[in-house]
Amino acid sequence: MDNRNFTLLTDFYELTMMQGYFQNNTNETVVFDLFYRQNPDDGGYAVCAGLAQVIDYIKSLHFDYDDIDYLRGLHTFSEEFLDYLASFHFTGDLYAIPEGTVVFPREPLVKVVAPIMEAQLVETALLNLINHQSLIATKAARVCYAAKGGGVMEFGLRRAQGPDAGTFGARAAVIGGCIGTSNVICAKEFGIPALGTHAHSWIMSFGDELTAFRKYAELYPGNTTLLVDTYDTLRSGVPNAIQVFKELRDKGQMPAKYGIRLDSGDLAYLSKKARKMLDEAGFTDALICASSDLDEYLIDSLLSQGACIDTWGVGTNLITSKTTPAFGGVYKLAAVETGDGSMIPKIKLSENPVKITNPGNKTVYRIYDKQTGKIRADYIALADETFDPEQDLVLFDPDATWKKTRLTGGSYEMKEILMPIFKNGQCLYETPSVMDIQKYCRDQLNTLWEETRRLVNPQAVYVDLSDKLYSIKVDLLNQYSM
């Protein structure tokens, strides 16, 4: 992102629509919402990520000379439009929910308020950046939850769909809770711990396994984790690891951190047997790390079988979010400004109710239970609405309006979570470090009820509409259905 101009990271029709607006002298201010419709893996929540890269993209948005020359060569765009593009930059406003926040379907993660040509151009890149990292951050949060406090290391670079997916995916995985990554360029770029042990090839390059272990321990005396399944885990790997640990103990050179890694076989059975062997040899503080095509469901299953595994290396299924390979975010027009500055709400209809959009210039409030600090609901309202949490508030399901909940005044708190990022093209927001975002995300996840965090059939968090917003939506539905 630092060395390339990503202005042409867009779908072709964004440019052809821009030219259409240009030719028709149409460039009124509009509101677009970026949101998603369904949680990944049928879960109870998602974790939003990718905002830092959105900020970088917006800041550097411009057409280089060779971009203009390329577009000219397509014989699609007029010289007048290309002249306009030559001086193009983003002048609008952008609001977003901060990275690491838990989010729910159909609420705006990003809101763009800008002239329509600017708002149209940024659609594809915003979706690309937010969709991918939110997907991986959500998957990581689920994997880390399944690990029940055991450290999860992101090991997926070699299986990712290219360098960018591997690098930004690792960033998102750490936001979601991973303790570090094997991806060195990601670790360098974002200040993330670089983690890893050694491969089977290290063992195989020596004449015997014991010598390979000894040499590795000499090289890395502060952190000695030995891969024990190259030949025979229980008859060779673990006994040889124990022999090396004994030699280190006898020399008074025990590493501050040490243990073994299992990368194949029945991880529940092997970890229990290895734990018993290590404990009997006096190495009760030796850690057992496991890898091998793990995901949240397998980790949960292994722990339910009593697996003695302390840390987890998770690769393919995390970096690709294999069970749900796409986040499904969309970007929809919600309002158009008139000449007097007022906003005309817009709605997209569909035979599928979940695809009907929420109109208007909106914001999002999070409602917390005052006693527990847990999330009661999210509340989408018009941007100029205000609320008094000392007053009763009636929430209702906008799809099943008879489902209502009355929150007693003083029993709840409301926090606006859609924050200003750009104003008049100028960035107002300073991106925290990835490790600070991870801590924030951990706090966010703790505001969810356990019923919402469970891996299978979680309890949904309701996303409700204010009375005013719901009334506007119903009026538009009635208007267009006549």
Short mmCIF file of C-alpha atoms in Angstrom, two decimals:
data_model
loop_
_atom_site.label_atom_id
_atom_site.label_comp_id
_atom_site.label_asym_id
_atom_site.label_seq_id
_atom_site.Cartn_x
_atom_site.Cartn_y
_atom_site.Cartn_z
CA MET A 1 0.00 0.00 0.00
CA ASP A 2 2.90 2.38 0.63
CA ASN A 3 4.53 2.07 -2.78
CA ARG A 4 1.65 1.73 -5.23
CA ASN A 5 -1.15 3.99 -6.38
CA PHE A 6 -4.37 2.04 -5.95
CA THR A 7 -6.72 4.56 -7.57
CA LEU A 8 -7.41 2.11 -10.42
CA LEU A 9 -8.26 -0.60 -7.88
CA THR A 10 -11.85 -0.24 -9.00
CA ASP A 11 -14.44 -1.87 -11.18
CA PHE A 12 -14.64 -0.48 -14.70
CA TYR A 13 -18.27 0.50 -14.33
CA GLU A 14 -17.40 2.90 -11.52
CA LEU A 15 -15.45 4.94 -14.08
CA THR A 16 -18.12 4.72 -16.77
CA MET A 17 -20.75 5.85 -14.24
CA MET A 18 -18.48 8.69 -13.17
CA GLN A 19 -18.24 9.83 -16.76
CA GLY A 20 -22.02 9.65 -17.02
CA TYR A 21 -22.40 11.89 -13.96
CA PHE A 22 -19.78 14.23 -15.40
CA GLN A 23 -21.45 14.52 -18.81
CA ASN A 24 -24.80 15.21 -17.15
CA ASN A 25 -23.35 17.81 -14.77
CA THR A 26 -24.46 15.62 -11.87
CA ASN A 27 -22.23 15.73 -8.82
CA GLU A 28 -24.55 16.29 -5.89
CA THR A 29 -23.53 15.11 -2.44
CA VAL A 30 -24.77 11.63 -1.60
CA VAL A 31 -24.63 9.13 1.25
CA PHE A 32 -23.42 5.58 0.69
CA ASP A 33 -23.44 2.87 3.37
CA LEU A 34 -21.07 -0.11 3.46
CA PHE A 35 -22.62 -2.99 5.41
CA TYR A 36 -22.97 -6.76 5.34
CA ARG A 37 -26.01 -9.00 5.57
CA GLN A 38 -24.94 -12.22 7.33
CA ASN A 39 -22.31 -13.11 9.91
CA PRO A 40 -19.53 -15.42 8.68
CA ASP A 41 -19.88 -19.10 9.64
CA ASP A 42 -23.43 -18.43 10.83
CA GLY A 43 -21.88 -16.86 13.90
CA GLY A 44 -23.34 -14.29 16.26
CA TYR A 45 -21.07 -11.38 15.35
CA ALA A 46 -18.27 -10.12 13.13
CA VAL A 47 -15.13 -8.09 13.86
CA CYS A 48 -14.56 -5.13 11.56
CA ALA A 49 -11.04 -4.52 10.24
CA GLY A 50 -9.27 -2.85 7.34
CA LEU A 51 -9.90 0.79 8.22
CA ALA A 52 -6.18 1.65 8.35
CA GLN A 53 -5.78 0.57 4.74
CA VAL A 54 -8.94 2.49 3.77
CA ILE A 55 -7.36 5.61 5.26
CA ASP A 56 -4.14 5.05 3.31
CA TYR A 57 -6.15 4.54 0.14
CA ILE A 58 -8.24 7.68 0.55
CA LYS A 59 -5.21 9.80 1.40
CA SER A 60 -3.36 8.74 -1.74
CA LEU A 61 -6.33 8.81 -4.11
CA HIS A 62 -5.25 10.43 -7.39
CA PHE A 63 -4.78 9.55 -11.06
CA ASP A 64 -1.16 9.42 -12.26
CA TYR A 65 -0.23 10.49 -15.79
CA ASP A 66 0.11 6.88 -16.85
CA ASP A 67 -3.33 6.13 -15.38
CA ILE A 68 -4.81 8.86 -17.58
CA ASP A 69 -2.88 7.60 -20.61
CA TYR A 70 -4.14 4.08 -19.98
CA LEU A 71 -7.75 5.25 -19.73
CA ARG A 72 -7.34 7.34 -22.87
CA GLY A 73 -6.17 4.25 -24.70
CA LEU A 74 -9.43 2.45 -23.90
CA HIS A 75 -11.26 4.88 -26.25
CA THR A 76 -14.14 5.10 -23.80
CA PHE A 77 -13.58 8.37 -21.98
CA SER A 78 -13.76 11.94 -23.26
CA GLU A 79 -10.83 14.32 -22.97
CA GLU A 80 -12.92 16.61 -20.78
CA PHE A 81 -13.57 13.78 -18.32
CA LEU A 82 -9.91 12.74 -18.37
CA ASP A 83 -8.96 16.35 -17.59
CA TYR A 84 -11.28 16.19 -14.59
CA LEU A 85 -9.65 12.96 -13.42
CA ALA A 86 -6.18 14.50 -13.73
CA SER A 87 -6.96 16.81 -10.80
CA PHE A 88 -9.18 14.39 -8.87
CA HIS A 89 -8.90 13.94 -5.11
CA PHE A 90 -11.31 13.03 -2.32
CA THR A 91 -13.06 16.05 -0.78
CA GLY A 92 -15.86 14.35 1.12
CA ASP A 93 -16.55 12.96 4.57
CA LEU A 94 -16.06 9.37 5.68
CA TYR A 95 -17.34 7.80 8.88
CA ALA A 96 -16.44 4.31 10.10
CA ILE A 97 -16.75 1.95 13.04
CA PRO A 98 -13.21 1.58 14.48
CA GLU A 99 -11.23 -1.55 13.74
CA GLY A 100 -11.62 -4.32 16.28
CA THR A 101 -15.24 -3.42 17.09
CA VAL A 102 -17.74 -6.27 17.13
CA VAL A 103 -20.43 -5.56 14.54
CA PHE A 104 -23.65 -7.03 13.29
CA PRO A 105 -25.52 -7.40 10.00
CA ARG A 106 -27.13 -4.49 8.17
CA GLU A 107 -25.52 -1.68 10.17
CA PRO A 108 -23.15 0.70 8.36
CA LEU A 109 -19.50 -0.16 8.97
CA VAL A 110 -18.47 2.76 6.74
CA LYS A 111 -20.50 5.76 5.61
CA VAL A 112 -19.33 7.98 2.76
CA VAL A 113 -20.82 11.48 2.39
CA ALA A 114 -19.30 13.01 -0.74
CA PRO A 115 -19.99 14.24 -4.27
CA ILE A 116 -21.40 11.30 -6.16
CA MET A 117 -18.42 10.90 -8.49
CA GLU A 118 -16.06 10.57 -5.52
CA ALA A 119 -18.40 8.32 -3.57
CA GLN A 120 -18.88 6.10 -6.62
CA LEU A 121 -15.17 5.69 -7.36
CA VAL A 122 -14.20 4.47 -3.88
CA GLU A 123 -16.84 1.72 -3.69
CA THR A 124 -14.77 -1.20 -4.95
CA ALA A 125 -11.62 -0.51 -2.98
CA LEU A 126 -13.51 0.06 0.26
CA LEU A 127 -15.34 -3.22 -0.16
CA ASN A 128 -12.12 -5.05 -1.02
CA LEU A 129 -10.28 -3.74 2.03
CA ILE A 130 -13.08 -4.01 4.61
CA ASN A 131 -14.51 -7.33 3.38
CA HIS A 132 -11.23 -9.23 3.44
CA GLN A 133 -9.82 -8.09 6.75
CA SER A 134 -13.19 -8.23 8.54
CA LEU A 135 -13.58 -11.81 7.36
CA ILE A 136 -10.18 -12.91 8.69
CA ALA A 137 -10.48 -10.95 11.95
CA THR A 138 -13.83 -12.62 12.59
CA LYS A 139 -12.43 -16.07 11.87
CA ALA A 140 -9.48 -15.41 14.18
CA ALA A 141 -11.79 -14.29 16.98
CA ARG A 142 -13.72 -17.55 16.67
CA VAL A 143 -10.54 -19.65 16.61
CA CYS A 144 -9.12 -17.86 19.66
CA TYR A 145 -12.41 -18.28 21.51
CA ALA A 146 -12.33 -22.02 20.81
CA ALA A 147 -8.75 -22.18 22.15
CA LYS A 148 -10.03 -21.10 25.59
CA GLY A 149 -7.06 -18.93 26.46
CA GLY A 150 -4.39 -20.96 24.68
CA GLY A 151 -2.25 -18.79 22.41
CA VAL A 152 -3.09 -18.97 18.70
CA MET A 153 -0.34 -18.27 16.17
CA GLU A 154 -1.20 -17.28 12.59
CA PHE A 155 0.71 -19.63 10.26
CA GLY A 156 -1.10 -19.17 6.95
CA LEU A 157 1.12 -17.19 4.57
CA ARG A 158 2.06 -20.08 2.27
CA ARG A 159 -1.60 -20.98 1.76
CA ALA A 160 -2.99 -17.45 1.38
CA GLN A 161 -4.33 -16.18 -1.94
CA GLY A 162 -1.27 -14.10 -2.69
CA PRO A 163 1.11 -11.79 -0.78
CA ASP A 164 -1.43 -9.08 0.03
CA ALA A 165 -3.99 -11.58 1.34
CA GLY A 166 -1.28 -13.24 3.41
CA THR A 167 0.03 -10.00 4.86
CA PHE A 168 -3.18 -8.07 5.51
CA GLY A 169 -4.87 -11.31 6.52
CA ALA A 170 -2.21 -11.87 9.17
CA ARG A 171 -2.73 -8.30 10.38
CA ALA A 172 -6.46 -8.95 10.68
CA ALA A 173 -5.85 -12.27 12.44
CA VAL A 174 -3.81 -10.53 15.12
CA ILE A 175 -6.58 -7.94 15.54
CA GLY A 176 -8.95 -10.86 16.07
CA GLY A 177 -6.78 -12.29 18.84
CA CYS A 178 -3.79 -14.20 17.45
CA ILE A 179 -0.65 -13.69 19.54
CA GLY A 180 1.61 -13.31 16.50
CA THR A 181 2.32 -14.44 12.95
CA SER A 182 4.87 -16.43 10.99
CA ASN A 183 4.68 -13.74 8.27
CA VAL A 184 7.85 -11.71 8.75
CA ILE A 185 6.95 -8.81 6.45
CA CYS A 186 3.64 -8.42 8.29
CA ALA A 187 5.42 -8.54 11.66
CA LYS A 188 7.87 -5.86 10.51
CA GLU A 189 5.27 -3.62 8.90
CA PHE A 190 2.75 -3.65 11.75
CA GLY A 191 4.81 -4.25 14.90
CA ILE A 192 3.46 -7.74 15.47
CA PRO A 193 5.40 -10.58 17.19
CA ALA A 194 7.09 -12.88 14.64
CA LEU A 195 6.66 -16.51 15.71
CA GLY A 196 7.67 -19.96 14.50
CA THR A 197 9.72 -23.07 15.20
CA HIS A 198 11.32 -25.20 12.48
CA ALA A 199 10.23 -27.50 9.67
CA HIS A 200 10.59 -31.23 9.15
CA SER A 201 13.36 -30.44 6.67
CA TRP A 202 15.54 -29.24 9.56
CA ILE A 203 15.31 -32.68 11.16
CA MET A 204 15.78 -34.51 7.86
CA SER A 205 18.88 -32.49 6.95
CA PHE A 206 20.80 -34.06 9.83
CA GLY A 207 21.92 -37.65 10.20
CA ASP A 208 19.56 -38.27 13.08
CA GLU A 209 16.74 -36.57 14.95
CA LEU A 210 18.59 -36.18 18.26
CA THR A 211 21.44 -34.26 16.64
CA ALA A 212 18.95 -31.98 14.89
CA PHE A 213 17.27 -31.22 18.21
CA ARG A 214 20.58 -30.54 19.93
CA LYS A 215 21.70 -28.13 17.21
CA TYR A 216 18.40 -26.26 17.31
CA ALA A 217 18.60 -25.94 21.08
CA GLU A 218 22.13 -24.52 20.76
CA LEU A 219 20.97 -21.94 18.25
CA TYR A 220 17.86 -20.81 20.16
CA PRO A 221 18.51 -21.29 23.89
CA GLY A 222 15.81 -18.84 24.95
CA ASN A 223 12.95 -20.47 23.05
CA THR A 224 13.38 -24.14 22.20
CA THR A 225 10.30 -25.74 20.66
CA LEU A 226 11.05 -29.02 18.92
CA LEU A 227 8.95 -30.56 16.14
CA VAL A 228 8.56 -34.19 17.19
CA ASP A 229 6.56 -35.93 14.44
CA THR A 230 9.10 -36.24 11.60
CA TYR A 231 9.61 -39.98 12.17
CA ASP A 232 7.72 -41.47 15.11
CA THR A 233 6.19 -39.06 17.60
CA LEU A 234 6.02 -41.23 20.73
CA ARG A 235 8.88 -43.65 20.12
CA SER A 236 11.38 -41.17 18.71
CA GLY A 237 10.35 -37.51 18.69
CA VAL A 238 9.19 -37.00 22.26
CA PRO A 239 11.92 -39.19 23.83
CA ASN A 240 14.62 -37.33 21.88
CA ALA A 241 13.14 -33.97 22.89
CA ILE A 242 13.17 -35.10 26.51
CA GLN A 243 16.81 -36.17 26.16
CA VAL A 244 17.75 -32.68 24.93
CA PHE A 245 15.79 -31.05 27.75
CA LYS A 246 17.60 -33.26 30.29
CA GLU A 247 20.97 -32.26 28.87
CA LEU A 248 20.03 -28.59 29.07
CA ARG A 249 18.79 -29.04 32.65
CA ASP A 250 21.98 -30.80 33.70
CA LYS A 251 24.02 -27.88 32.30
CA GLY A 252 21.81 -25.33 34.04
CA GLN A 253 20.77 -23.98 30.64
CA MET A 254 17.02 -24.56 30.61
CA PRO A 255 15.31 -22.19 28.14
CA ALA A 256 12.84 -19.64 29.46
CA LYS A 257 10.36 -21.13 27.04
CA TYR A 258 10.51 -24.66 25.70
CA GLY A 259 8.36 -27.53 24.55
CA ILE A 260 7.32 -29.63 21.58
CA ARG A 261 5.15 -29.21 18.49
CA LEU A 262 2.80 -31.82 17.05
CA ASP A 263 1.94 -31.43 13.37
CA SER A 264 0.17 -34.66 12.43
CA GLY A 265 -1.66 -37.68 13.72
CA ASP A 266 -4.33 -37.93 16.40
CA LEU A 267 -3.57 -34.71 18.24
CA ALA A 268 -5.77 -35.52 21.23
CA TYR A 269 -4.18 -38.94 21.82
CA LEU A 270 -0.62 -37.85 21.05
CA SER A 271 -0.80 -34.72 23.20
CA LYS A 272 -2.06 -36.67 26.20
CA LYS A 273 0.66 -39.30 25.83
CA ALA A 274 3.34 -36.63 25.28
CA ARG A 275 2.13 -34.67 28.32
CA LYS A 276 2.45 -37.78 30.49
CA MET A 277 5.97 -38.48 29.19
CA LEU A 278 7.12 -34.89 29.72
CA ASP A 279 5.64 -34.72 33.22
CA GLU A 280 7.20 -38.01 34.27
CA ALA A 281 10.58 -36.69 33.11
CA GLY A 282 10.11 -33.61 35.28
CA PHE A 283 9.25 -31.15 32.52
CA THR A 284 5.83 -30.11 33.73
CA ASP A 285 6.22 -26.59 32.36
CA ALA A 286 7.09 -27.75 28.83
CA LEU A 287 4.53 -26.40 26.39
CA ILE A 288 2.79 -28.53 23.78
CA CYS A 289 1.99 -26.73 20.54
CA ALA A 290 -0.23 -28.25 17.85
CA SER A 291 -0.69 -27.45 14.18
CA SER A 292 -2.17 -29.45 11.24
CA ASP A 293 -5.21 -28.02 9.44
CA LEU A 294 -6.82 -26.63 12.57
CA ASP A 295 -9.90 -24.45 12.82
CA GLU A 296 -12.26 -23.46 15.63
CA TYR A 297 -14.37 -26.60 15.33
CA LEU A 298 -11.42 -28.98 15.50
CA ILE A 299 -9.80 -27.07 18.37
CA ASP A 300 -13.08 -27.15 20.28
CA SER A 301 -13.38 -30.89 19.63
CA LEU A 302 -9.80 -31.62 20.70
CA LEU A 303 -10.19 -29.75 23.97
CA SER A 304 -13.47 -31.51 24.67
CA GLN A 305 -11.52 -34.79 24.34
CA GLY A 306 -9.03 -33.64 26.96
CA ALA A 307 -6.19 -32.78 24.57
CA CYS A 308 -3.16 -31.44 26.44
CA ILE A 309 -2.35 -28.61 24.05
CA ASP A 310 -1.18 -25.20 25.23
CA THR A 311 -0.73 -23.24 21.99
CA TRP A 312 -2.02 -23.59 18.48
CA GLY A 313 -0.55 -22.85 15.05
CA VAL A 314 -3.45 -22.20 12.67
CA GLY A 315 -2.80 -21.69 8.98
CA THR A 316 -4.90 -22.55 5.93
CA ASN A 317 -8.34 -22.55 7.50
CA LEU A 318 -7.73 -19.19 9.17
CA ILE A 319 -5.96 -17.18 6.46
CA THR A 320 -8.51 -18.31 3.83
CA SER A 321 -11.50 -18.45 6.19
CA LYS A 322 -12.11 -21.76 4.46
CA THR A 323 -15.60 -22.46 5.82
CA THR A 324 -16.85 -19.00 4.74
CA PRO A 325 -14.54 -17.61 2.06
CA ALA A 326 -16.26 -14.23 1.54
CA PHE A 327 -17.60 -11.57 3.90
CA GLY A 328 -20.37 -10.33 1.63
CA GLY A 329 -20.22 -6.61 2.34
CA VAL A 330 -22.14 -4.32 0.01
CA TYR A 331 -22.16 -0.57 -0.70
CA LYS A 332 -25.53 1.07 -1.27
CA LEU A 333 -26.83 4.57 -1.94
CA ALA A 334 -28.86 5.78 1.05
CA ALA A 335 -29.53 9.49 0.45
CA VAL A 336 -29.09 12.32 -2.04
CA GLU A 337 -28.66 15.97 -1.06
CA THR A 338 -30.98 18.57 -2.58
CA GLY A 339 -30.17 22.15 -3.51
CA ASP A 340 -31.26 23.44 -0.08
CA GLY A 341 -28.92 21.02 1.73
CA SER A 342 -31.58 18.58 2.91
CA MET A 343 -31.15 14.85 2.34
CA ILE A 344 -33.65 12.84 0.32
CA PRO A 345 -33.64 9.24 1.59
CA LYS A 346 -33.23 6.48 -0.99
CA ILE A 347 -34.13 2.80 -0.71
CA LYS A 348 -33.35 -0.33 -2.73
CA LEU A 349 -36.20 -2.83 -2.92
CA SER A 350 -35.94 -6.57 -3.41
CA GLU A 351 -38.13 -9.65 -3.32
CA ASN A 352 -35.65 -10.87 -0.72
CA PRO A 353 -36.42 -8.85 2.46
CA VAL A 354 -32.82 -9.00 3.72
CA LYS A 355 -31.72 -7.09 0.59
CA ILE A 356 -34.02 -4.14 1.23
CA THR A 357 -31.79 -1.29 2.38
CA ASN A 358 -32.24 1.18 5.22
CA PRO A 359 -32.65 4.70 3.78
CA GLY A 360 -31.32 8.07 4.88
CA ASN A 361 -28.26 9.63 6.46
CA LYS A 362 -27.76 7.42 9.50
CA THR A 363 -25.58 6.65 12.47
CA VAL A 364 -25.26 3.67 14.78
CA TYR A 365 -25.64 3.58 18.56
CA ARG A 366 -24.59 0.67 20.74
CA ILE A 367 -26.81 0.02 23.72
CA TYR A 368 -25.17 -1.54 26.78
CA ASP A 369 -26.75 -2.99 29.87
CA LYS A 370 -25.53 -0.72 32.67
CA GLN A 371 -25.26 -3.48 35.25
CA THR A 372 -23.32 -6.06 33.21
CA GLY A 373 -21.65 -3.94 30.51
CA LYS A 374 -22.95 -6.39 27.91
CA ILE A 375 -24.52 -5.39 24.59
CA ARG A 376 -28.30 -5.27 24.61
CA ALA A 377 -28.76 -4.17 21.00
CA ASP A 378 -27.49 -1.89 18.26
CA TYR A 379 -29.69 0.99 17.21
CA ILE A 380 -29.61 2.57 13.75
CA ALA A 381 -30.97 6.10 13.79
CA LEU A 382 -30.96 9.21 11.64
CA ALA A 383 -27.71 11.14 12.01
CA ASP A 384 -29.41 14.15 13.61
CA GLU A 385 -31.43 12.21 16.20
CA THR A 386 -30.56 12.46 19.89
CA PHE A 387 -31.54 10.22 22.78
CA ASP A 388 -31.68 10.45 26.56
CA PRO A 389 -30.68 7.17 28.27
CA GLU A 390 -32.49 8.36 31.39
CA GLN A 391 -35.74 7.90 29.47
CA ASP A 392 -37.40 4.59 28.64
CA LEU A 393 -36.55 3.25 25.20
CA VAL A 394 -38.68 0.76 23.29
CA LEU A 395 -36.76 -1.46 20.90
CA PHE A 396 -38.52 -3.48 18.21
CA ASP A 397 -37.44 -5.93 15.55
CA PRO A 398 -37.88 -4.10 12.22
CA ASP A 399 -38.66 -7.40 10.48
CA ALA A 400 -41.07 -8.65 13.15
CA THR A 401 -42.39 -5.48 14.74
CA TRP A 402 -44.44 -7.29 17.41
CA LYS A 403 -41.17 -8.34 19.06
CA LYS A 404 -40.50 -5.49 21.47
CA THR A 405 -38.28 -4.78 24.45
CA ARG A 406 -38.65 -1.84 26.83
CA LEU A 407 -35.42 -0.59 28.36
CA THR A 408 -36.05 1.30 31.58
CA GLY A 409 -34.49 4.73 31.77
CA GLY A 410 -31.22 4.66 33.70
CA SER A 411 -30.69 0.92 33.12
CA TYR A 412 -28.78 1.29 29.85
CA GLU A 413 -26.05 3.31 28.17
CA MET A 414 -25.82 4.44 24.53
CA LYS A 415 -22.60 5.02 22.62
CA GLU A 416 -22.35 6.25 19.04
CA ILE A 417 -19.93 3.87 17.28
CA LEU A 418 -19.84 5.35 13.76
CA MET A 419 -16.93 7.78 14.06
CA PRO A 420 -15.76 10.65 11.79
CA ILE A 421 -12.58 9.64 9.92
CA PHE A 422 -12.39 12.22 7.09
CA LYS A 423 -13.98 15.66 6.99
CA ASN A 424 -13.85 17.67 3.77
CA GLY A 425 -11.16 15.31 2.51
CA GLN A 426 -8.93 15.78 5.57
CA CYS A 427 -8.15 12.84 7.87
CA LEU A 428 -9.20 13.42 11.49
CA TYR A 429 -8.35 9.97 12.81
CA GLU A 430 -5.09 8.52 14.07
CA THR A 431 -4.89 4.76 13.59
CA PRO A 432 -3.83 2.86 16.73
CA SER A 433 -1.13 0.18 16.58
CA VAL A 434 -2.27 -3.31 15.67
CA MET A 435 -1.53 -4.56 19.18
CA ASP A 436 -3.63 -1.73 20.66
CA ILE A 437 -6.45 -2.62 18.27
CA GLN A 438 -6.13 -6.24 19.42
CA LYS A 439 -6.56 -5.19 23.06
CA TYR A 440 -9.56 -3.06 22.11
CA CYS A 441 -11.02 -6.02 20.21
CA ARG A 442 -10.55 -8.27 23.23
CA ASP A 443 -12.50 -5.78 25.35
CA GLN A 444 -15.16 -5.59 22.66
CA LEU A 445 -15.58 -9.36 22.52
CA ASN A 446 -16.06 -9.37 26.29
CA THR A 447 -19.14 -7.18 25.86
CA LEU A 448 -20.86 -10.05 24.06
CA TRP A 449 -22.97 -12.50 26.00
CA GLU A 450 -21.57 -16.04 25.98
CA GLU A 451 -24.70 -17.16 24.15
CA THR A 452 -23.71 -14.91 21.24
CA ARG A 453 -20.09 -16.14 21.17
CA ARG A 454 -20.83 -19.85 20.98
CA LEU A 455 -19.69 -21.48 17.76
CA VAL A 456 -22.94 -23.23 16.83
CA ASN A 457 -26.44 -21.73 16.84
CA PRO A 458 -25.53 -18.51 18.66
CA GLN A 459 -28.05 -16.04 20.01
CA ALA A 460 -28.39 -13.08 17.65
CA VAL A 461 -27.79 -9.50 18.76
CA TYR A 462 -30.66 -7.36 17.57
CA VAL A 463 -30.03 -4.42 15.27
CA ASP A 464 -33.06 -2.18 15.56
CA LEU A 465 -34.22 1.00 13.85
CA SER A 466 -35.33 4.22 15.50
CA ASP A 467 -38.99 5.13 15.16
CA LYS A 468 -38.18 7.98 12.75
CA LEU A 469 -35.99 5.83 10.54
CA TYR A 470 -38.49 2.98 10.50
CA SER A 471 -41.28 5.42 9.54
CA ILE A 472 -39.25 6.74 6.60
CA LYS A 473 -38.51 3.19 5.47
CA VAL A 474 -42.18 2.17 5.61
CA ASP A 475 -43.24 5.31 3.71
CA LEU A 476 -40.75 4.52 0.93
CA LEU A 477 -41.80 0.90 0.82
CA ASN A 478 -45.42 1.96 0.44
CA GLN A 479 -44.52 4.57 -2.16
CA TYR A 480 -42.67 2.15 -4.44
CA SER A 481 -45.01 -0.79 -3.98
CA MET A 482 -48.12 1.02 -5.24
#
